[in-house]
């Protein structure tokens, strides 16, 4: 009897041990699953946050009106969100490289400037995105004298594979090589404006895939807008103080409306004359399809001064503003 009781007690003890062991294994397994789940969730959140941070630094946020852009571009946008960790590591390496190269700029301006290589890549991508929707239409750059129309025009035309035309140079050729300053001096401003209108008419009707750098006063004649609106117009909006500094640095001899005598303070006199010209032309610039405000662009990029902007960064902003205009144009066409 005693032996039977002992055997029964031993069996019950062994059964309890097996149950406790099974419970412990189940608990450990559940804990391991939960830990793995938490780790995966944290990793996923980190990839989302990191990818978004990289995109902002590289101007790759969601474009305005992205619904109308190419399927390939949409797929790329999706890949930026769900990209594997290996892709994030490559971006991390590129970002560290850019940061190392631009550490002084980061300390001085509080912003992360793109390397020239990155700027060129972004510019190229922007050009590829909008070029099919330009449909060969000419691009006209307008703005006050000294706003950088020719400089930015060279960058835009190269990125698009277009030809750059300078209105003033076009007029000088039509006048047998007579310079703009000489045309103003010997024939008067009215003759120059007539030639300017003829040039805009010819370019808008006969030329495609061109970027046109116009004269500062091209906006004052309504007929000129009729011709320029056959293409897309971009206004480079630069603060007058910045324009005065730029022009004062190179002199006013080639700008008949701003010519300053040696006895005068060139910056102050130039700024005063620019202010008077702005009073006459300022409203007309708002007829442009797209506006590139250098103040807004510098603020967006975290720069302390408009002067910190590179011409390529201004060109990138121009493409973004054109993209916004094209989206709006397409939306109206669908109504």
Tab-separated table of C-alpha atoms in Angstrom, residues 54-318:
chain	number	residue	atom	x	y	z
A	54	UNK	CA	16.770	62.608	-45.763
A	55	UNK	CA	14.080	63.594	-48.272
A	56	UNK	CA	13.674	67.029	-46.717
A	57	UNK	CA	17.397	67.662	-46.800
A	58	UNK	CA	17.554	66.741	-50.477
A	59	UNK	CA	14.495	68.736	-51.565
A	60	UNK	CA	12.667	65.500	-52.322
A	61	UNK	CA	9.444	66.211	-50.491
A	62	UNK	CA	6.125	65.530	-52.160
A	63	UNK	CA	5.891	67.771	-55.214
A	64	UNK	CA	2.928	70.027	-55.663
A	65	UNK	CA	0.224	68.321	-57.677
A	66	UNK	CA	2.172	65.074	-57.979
A	67	UNK	CA	-0.913	63.215	-59.258
A	68	UNK	CA	-0.251	64.242	-62.826
A	69	UNK	CA	3.397	63.233	-62.977
A	70	UNK	CA	4.851	60.087	-64.435
A	71	UNK	CA	4.274	56.611	-63.054
A	72	UNK	CA	8.005	56.148	-62.695
A	73	UNK	CA	8.220	59.196	-60.449
A	74	UNK	CA	5.289	57.973	-58.352
A	75	UNK	CA	6.995	54.599	-57.927
A	76	UNK	CA	10.163	56.328	-56.810
A	77	UNK	CA	8.161	58.279	-54.221
A	78	UNK	CA	6.768	54.987	-52.877
A	79	UNK	CA	10.211	53.441	-52.728
A	80	UNK	CA	11.451	56.295	-50.589
A	81	UNK	CA	8.938	55.317	-47.913
A	82	UNK	CA	9.268	51.523	-47.929
A	83	UNK	CA	12.911	51.255	-48.983
A	84	UNK	CA	14.946	48.568	-47.180
A	85	UNK	CA	17.472	49.466	-44.543
A	86	UNK	CA	20.330	48.959	-47.011
A	87	UNK	CA	19.057	51.896	-49.078
A	88	UNK	CA	18.839	54.055	-45.971
A	89	UNK	CA	22.440	53.141	-45.164
A	90	UNK	CA	23.554	54.297	-48.613
A	91	UNK	CA	21.694	57.559	-48.090
A	92	UNK	CA	23.218	57.864	-44.635
A	93	UNK	CA	26.681	57.465	-46.175
A	94	UNK	CA	25.906	60.131	-48.790
A	95	UNK	CA	24.517	62.495	-46.187
A	96	UNK	CA	27.576	62.092	-43.962
A	97	UNK	CA	29.771	62.798	-46.984
A	98	UNK	CA	27.823	65.970	-47.813
A	99	UNK	CA	27.863	67.016	-44.177
A	100	UNK	CA	31.632	66.525	-43.904
A	101	UNK	CA	32.234	68.565	-47.052
A	102	UNK	CA	29.990	71.394	-45.900
A	103	UNK	CA	30.615	71.511	-42.159
A	104	UNK	CA	31.806	75.116	-42.298
A	105	UNK	CA	28.681	76.204	-44.184
A	106	UNK	CA	26.545	74.347	-41.661
A	107	UNK	CA	28.197	76.153	-38.756
A	108	UNK	CA	28.015	79.568	-40.402
A	109	UNK	CA	24.487	79.474	-41.821
A	110	UNK	CA	22.700	76.919	-39.661
A	111	UNK	CA	21.677	75.055	-42.836
A	112	UNK	CA	22.938	72.076	-44.818
A	113	UNK	CA	24.056	73.204	-48.249
A	114	UNK	CA	23.888	70.678	-51.054
A	115	UNK	CA	27.171	69.674	-52.661
A	116	UNK	CA	27.546	70.770	-56.311
A	117	UNK	CA	27.065	67.143	-57.367
A	118	UNK	CA	23.803	66.819	-55.424
A	119	UNK	CA	22.562	70.149	-56.790
A	120	UNK	CA	23.192	68.980	-60.339
A	121	UNK	CA	21.408	65.677	-59.716
A	122	UNK	CA	18.364	67.422	-58.242
A	123	UNK	CA	18.320	69.933	-61.114
A	124	UNK	CA	18.516	67.125	-63.678
A	125	UNK	CA	15.663	65.220	-62.027
A	126	UNK	CA	13.464	68.325	-61.885
A	127	UNK	CA	14.115	69.026	-65.560
A	128	UNK	CA	13.232	65.456	-66.523
A	129	UNK	CA	9.976	65.661	-64.566
A	130	UNK	CA	8.624	68.813	-66.193
A	131	UNK	CA	10.107	68.679	-69.713
A	132	UNK	CA	7.377	66.411	-71.203
A	133	UNK	CA	4.701	68.839	-70.006
A	134	UNK	CA	6.392	71.921	-71.427
A	135	UNK	CA	5.667	70.489	-74.890
A	136	UNK	CA	8.496	72.500	-76.393
A	137	UNK	CA	7.075	75.848	-75.335
A	138	UNK	CA	9.637	78.634	-74.839
A	139	UNK	CA	10.458	79.844	-71.339
A	140	UNK	CA	10.737	83.606	-70.823
A	141	UNK	CA	12.667	84.919	-67.831
A	142	UNK	CA	11.587	88.345	-66.603
A	143	UNK	CA	12.820	90.492	-63.746
A	144	UNK	CA	14.576	93.690	-62.810
A	145	UNK	CA	17.997	94.411	-64.243
A	146	UNK	CA	20.643	92.491	-62.349
A	147	UNK	CA	18.231	89.769	-61.209
A	148	UNK	CA	20.316	87.028	-62.860
A	149	UNK	CA	18.095	86.177	-65.819
A	150	UNK	CA	20.981	85.275	-68.126
A	151	UNK	CA	22.883	83.323	-65.462
A	152	UNK	CA	19.850	81.298	-64.397
A	153	UNK	CA	18.752	80.994	-68.015
A	154	UNK	CA	22.006	79.225	-68.910
A	155	UNK	CA	21.420	76.657	-66.164
A	156	UNK	CA	17.776	76.064	-67.083
A	157	UNK	CA	18.501	75.717	-70.802
A	158	UNK	CA	21.353	73.275	-70.215
A	159	UNK	CA	19.244	71.122	-67.870
A	160	UNK	CA	16.363	70.989	-70.369
A	161	UNK	CA	18.505	70.632	-73.469
A	162	UNK	CA	17.098	73.944	-74.740
A	163	UNK	CA	18.848	76.869	-76.451
A	164	UNK	CA	19.436	80.117	-74.552
A	165	UNK	CA	18.455	83.347	-76.296
A	166	UNK	CA	19.329	86.744	-74.859
A	167	UNK	CA	16.923	89.447	-76.020
A	168	UNK	CA	19.446	92.273	-75.740
A	169	UNK	CA	22.002	90.328	-77.794
A	170	UNK	CA	19.306	89.496	-80.339
A	171	UNK	CA	18.490	93.206	-80.684
A	172	UNK	CA	22.162	94.187	-80.964
A	173	UNK	CA	22.604	91.754	-83.863
A	174	UNK	CA	19.508	93.177	-85.548
A	175	UNK	CA	21.067	96.644	-85.187
A	176	UNK	CA	24.324	95.588	-86.846
A	177	UNK	CA	26.198	95.121	-83.596
A	178	UNK	CA	25.139	98.378	-81.968
A	179	UNK	CA	25.144	97.929	-78.189
A	180	UNK	CA	22.059	98.515	-76.058
A	181	UNK	CA	23.718	101.524	-74.431
A	182	UNK	CA	24.465	103.011	-77.860
A	183	UNK	CA	20.905	102.357	-79.063
A	184	UNK	CA	19.570	104.295	-76.080
A	185	UNK	CA	22.058	107.102	-76.638
A	186	UNK	CA	21.702	107.536	-80.417
A	187	UNK	CA	18.159	106.368	-81.144
A	188	UNK	CA	16.320	106.677	-77.836
A	189	UNK	CA	14.529	104.210	-75.601
A	190	UNK	CA	11.421	104.109	-77.799
A	191	UNK	CA	13.397	102.585	-80.705
A	192	UNK	CA	14.860	99.989	-78.387
A	193	UNK	CA	11.405	99.057	-77.072
A	194	UNK	CA	10.107	98.619	-80.618
A	195	UNK	CA	12.983	96.294	-81.434
A	196	UNK	CA	12.343	94.443	-78.188
A	197	UNK	CA	8.704	93.825	-79.122
A	198	UNK	CA	9.706	92.646	-82.599
A	199	UNK	CA	12.187	90.214	-81.042
A	200	UNK	CA	9.637	88.768	-78.606
A	201	UNK	CA	7.117	88.347	-81.424
A	202	UNK	CA	9.644	86.518	-83.595
A	203	UNK	CA	10.865	84.266	-80.792
A	204	UNK	CA	7.366	83.340	-79.581
A	205	UNK	CA	6.159	82.485	-83.078
A	206	UNK	CA	9.211	80.846	-84.640
A	207	UNK	CA	11.268	79.287	-81.844
A	208	UNK	CA	10.648	76.218	-79.698
A	209	UNK	CA	12.681	74.672	-76.909
A	210	UNK	CA	14.372	77.931	-75.989
A	211	UNK	CA	14.943	79.808	-72.744
A	212	UNK	CA	14.732	83.561	-73.340
A	213	UNK	CA	16.439	86.106	-71.099
A	214	UNK	CA	14.437	89.309	-71.533
A	215	UNK	CA	15.375	92.899	-70.761
A	216	UNK	CA	14.239	94.390	-67.482
A	217	UNK	CA	11.713	96.640	-69.219
A	218	UNK	CA	10.150	94.017	-71.476
A	219	UNK	CA	7.202	93.758	-69.078
A	220	UNK	CA	5.908	97.316	-69.480
A	221	UNK	CA	4.270	96.790	-72.884
A	222	UNK	CA	1.049	94.733	-72.782
A	223	UNK	CA	1.700	93.465	-76.310
A	224	UNK	CA	4.908	91.852	-75.065
A	225	UNK	CA	2.916	89.764	-72.571
A	226	UNK	CA	0.728	88.549	-75.419
A	227	UNK	CA	3.818	87.094	-77.074
A	228	UNK	CA	5.516	85.840	-73.901
A	229	UNK	CA	2.373	84.052	-72.748
A	230	UNK	CA	2.656	81.787	-75.774
A	231	UNK	CA	5.320	80.180	-73.635
A	232	UNK	CA	5.870	80.127	-69.872
A	233	UNK	CA	7.086	83.206	-68.028
A	234	UNK	CA	9.195	83.075	-64.863
A	235	UNK	CA	9.733	86.147	-62.704
A	236	UNK	CA	13.008	86.271	-60.765
A	237	UNK	CA	12.013	88.399	-57.779
A	238	UNK	CA	15.126	89.808	-56.105
A	239	UNK	CA	15.177	92.444	-53.307
A	240	UNK	CA	16.167	95.893	-54.578
A	241	UNK	CA	18.999	96.174	-52.044
A	242	UNK	CA	20.556	92.990	-53.414
A	243	UNK	CA	20.195	94.262	-56.985
A	244	UNK	CA	21.859	97.551	-56.054
A	245	UNK	CA	24.817	95.729	-54.505
A	246	UNK	CA	25.203	93.477	-57.558
A	247	UNK	CA	25.070	96.336	-60.041
A	248	UNK	CA	27.313	98.603	-57.963
A	249	UNK	CA	29.930	95.833	-57.855
A	250	UNK	CA	30.240	95.637	-61.662
A	251	UNK	CA	29.417	99.222	-62.588
A	252	UNK	CA	26.571	100.848	-64.503
A	253	UNK	CA	28.205	101.646	-67.849
A	254	UNK	CA	26.224	98.937	-69.697
A	255	UNK	CA	22.916	99.990	-68.109
A	256	UNK	CA	21.757	103.279	-69.642
A	257	UNK	CA	18.883	103.779	-67.203
A	258	UNK	CA	21.205	103.415	-64.217
A	259	UNK	CA	24.352	105.206	-65.357
A	260	UNK	CA	26.011	106.850	-62.355
A	261	UNK	CA	28.598	109.660	-62.495
A	262	UNK	CA	31.897	109.058	-60.741
A	263	UNK	CA	31.179	111.790	-58.208
A	264	UNK	CA	28.036	110.009	-56.966
A	265	UNK	CA	27.800	107.191	-54.429
A	266	UNK	CA	27.147	104.289	-56.767
A	267	UNK	CA	25.204	102.060	-54.363
A	268	UNK	CA	22.889	104.755	-52.995
A	269	UNK	CA	22.239	106.275	-56.410
A	270	UNK	CA	21.615	102.873	-57.993
A	271	UNK	CA	19.203	101.874	-55.215
A	272	UNK	CA	17.246	105.117	-55.585
A	273	UNK	CA	16.941	104.698	-59.343
A	274	UNK	CA	15.966	101.045	-59.022
A	275	UNK	CA	13.223	102.069	-56.586
A	276	UNK	CA	11.791	104.527	-59.112
A	277	UNK	CA	11.936	101.936	-61.897
A	278	UNK	CA	10.236	99.399	-59.617
A	279	UNK	CA	7.379	101.829	-58.991
A	280	UNK	CA	6.700	101.779	-62.738
A	281	UNK	CA	7.304	98.092	-63.493
A	282	UNK	CA	6.611	96.248	-60.250
A	283	UNK	CA	2.955	95.490	-60.901
A	284	UNK	CA	3.682	94.256	-64.420
A	285	UNK	CA	5.965	91.470	-63.178
A	286	UNK	CA	3.023	89.827	-61.435
A	287	UNK	CA	1.687	88.811	-64.864
A	288	UNK	CA	4.308	86.051	-64.946
A	289	UNK	CA	3.136	82.441	-64.744
A	290	UNK	CA	5.661	81.560	-62.054
A	291	UNK	CA	7.416	83.665	-59.416
A	292	UNK	CA	10.788	82.779	-57.901
A	293	UNK	CA	11.182	84.811	-54.728
A	294	UNK	CA	14.804	84.701	-53.632
A	295	UNK	CA	13.807	85.784	-50.124
A	296	UNK	CA	11.361	82.886	-49.787
A	297	UNK	CA	13.849	80.435	-51.277
A	298	UNK	CA	16.620	81.475	-48.878
A	299	UNK	CA	14.206	81.156	-45.962
A	300	UNK	CA	13.096	77.698	-47.101
A	301	UNK	CA	16.692	76.485	-47.317
A	302	UNK	CA	17.628	78.003	-43.969
A	303	UNK	CA	20.059	80.599	-45.306
A	304	UNK	CA	20.669	83.870	-43.513
A	305	UNK	CA	20.967	85.888	-46.711
A	306	UNK	CA	19.725	85.819	-50.294
A	307	UNK	CA	23.386	86.108	-51.281
A	308	UNK	CA	23.992	82.591	-49.899
A	309	UNK	CA	21.888	81.087	-52.699
A	310	UNK	CA	23.708	79.510	-55.620
A	311	UNK	CA	22.446	80.027	-59.184
A	312	UNK	CA	21.681	76.292	-59.354
A	313	UNK	CA	19.501	76.482	-56.236
A	314	UNK	CA	17.603	79.363	-57.828
A	315	UNK	CA	17.184	77.299	-61.001
A	316	UNK	CA	15.847	74.358	-58.968
A	317	UNK	CA	13.296	76.670	-57.340
A	318	UNK	CA	12.350	77.951	-60.805
